[in-house]
Amino acid sequence: MTLYIVRRIINYLILTAVASSLAYMLASVGLNPVWQFESRHPRPPQSSIDQLLNTWGVNPQVPLIQRTWTWFINIFHGDLGLTVANHPVSQQLAVRAGVSLQLLLVGSILGAVLGVILGVWGAVRQYKLSDQVVTTLSYIVFATPIFVMAILLMILATELNNLLGVQLITFSGQYSASAAPDFWSQFWDRVSHALLPTIVLAIAGAASYSRYQRNAMLDVLGADYIRTARSKGRTRGSALVRHGVRIALIPMSTFFAYSFGTLVAGSAMLEIVFSWHGMGELAITSIQQNDINSVAGSTLFVAILILCSSTLSEILYAALDPRVRR
């Protein structure tokens, strides 16, 4: 099993290097950092522009392959270049990554757990009222854009605050600057700010995972090993939990890992709606500002996150399927 995991990690490292290098090349070709100087009046001297572009490492006069190789080598020294505001990209990523992970981690885990439970419940009670209700609600969530759900929850939270006459739920930003400095005040302030985006992520995740888990569970309900377990005296619930759910979770482990890895890229709109300054917002603003290094750094972060989640997926897969361990 260890050798299998090591081989997979090596493969993912190679894919991460290729993906991040291609992202830098595409950003260099598609973005024009000179644009912000051309729009100024008066236009800065060309020598000053070239000096800044060389400092950022994005001078289009330097061959693209050479720039990409320099950027790639600098990664191993912890240098991802400078933003167009002359701030280290690595520092920006460190701050933004913490914000995004704080926002996404709890919501995605809650969504996965709730989705698996609903999926198993729907498969066991196929075509019954509870299954039809879960299916209908899931399709409604699928059809609703995530920012619409966020805005609806913000409206409901505002009405609740007005009804209670107290600011119970706060949904703008990561924290309140006016919160008391003691631990519990800071803690509940952050919980209040994280509540609505966490609920949005949990609802969206549960709708998606429940559909996959239901289909995976239906595939194993009529399997021979379930009937064999029943014939040996196990109850239906015990056979389903011990044998059926475990087998049905094998494809879900892969789905969860890759979904969490790509969730950062898909949470940009949620971060903008709730004013959380995370990786998704950084990726959008970097493109708007023609910031090549920040775009490449954001892509590298997502690639590393997918690398970590894929490795976790392989470990879960091996733990659930003994054939992989052998």
Coordinates of N, CA and C in Angstrom, one line a residue, residues 19 44 69 77 84 94 96 111 122 125 148 152 165 177 185 201 255 269 273 275 304 313:
A19 N 0.7 21.5 -14.7 CA -0.4 22.4 -14.6 C 0.0 23.8 -14.3
P44 N 4.2 56.8 -18.4 CA 5.5 56.7 -17.9 C 6.5 56.4 -19.0
W69 N 10.6 29.2 -17.1 CA 11.6 28.4 -16.4 C 12.1 29.1 -15.2
H77 N 12.5 28.1 -4.2 CA 13.1 29.0 -3.2 C 12.0 29.8 -2.4
V84 N 1.3 43.2 -9.0 CA 1.4 44.5 -9.6 C 1.4 45.7 -8.6
A94 N -0.6 33.1 1.3 CA -0.6 32.6 2.7 C -1.8 33.2 3.4
R96 N -4.6 34.7 2.0 CA -5.8 34.4 1.3 C -6.2 32.9 1.5
G111 N -21.4 19.3 4.3 CA -22.1 18.9 3.1 C -21.9 17.5 2.7
G122 N -32.0 7.8 0.9 CA -32.9 7.7 -0.3 C -32.8 6.4 -1.0
R125 N -34.8 3.8 0.9 CA -36.3 4.0 0.8 C -36.6 4.5 -0.6
V148 N -27.4 33.2 -5.6 CA -28.8 33.5 -5.3 C -29.1 32.9 -3.9
L152 N -30.5 35.1 -0.7 CA -31.7 34.7 0.0 C -31.5 34.5 1.5
G165 N -34.5 42.0 17.2 CA -34.0 43.3 17.7 C -32.6 43.3 18.1
A177 N -14.6 44.5 13.3 CA -13.5 45.3 13.9 C -13.9 45.8 15.3
S185 N -15.7 36.5 22.8 CA -16.3 37.5 21.9 C -15.8 37.4 20.5
L201 N -22.6 26.5 1.5 CA -21.7 25.4 1.1 C -22.2 24.0 1.5
F255 N -14.7 11.2 -5.3 CA -15.5 12.4 -5.7 C -15.3 13.5 -4.7
M269 N -17.4 33.5 -6.3 CA -18.7 34.3 -6.2 C -19.2 34.3 -4.8
V273 N -19.7 37.8 -2.6 CA -21.0 38.1 -2.0 C -20.9 38.4 -0.5
S275 N -18.1 39.1 1.1 CA -16.9 40.0 1.3 C -15.8 39.3 2.1
I304 N -1.9 22.4 -5.8 CA -1.4 21.7 -4.6 C -2.5 21.2 -3.8
S313 N -7.6 10.9 -1.1 CA -8.5 10.1 -1.8 C -7.9 8.7 -2.0

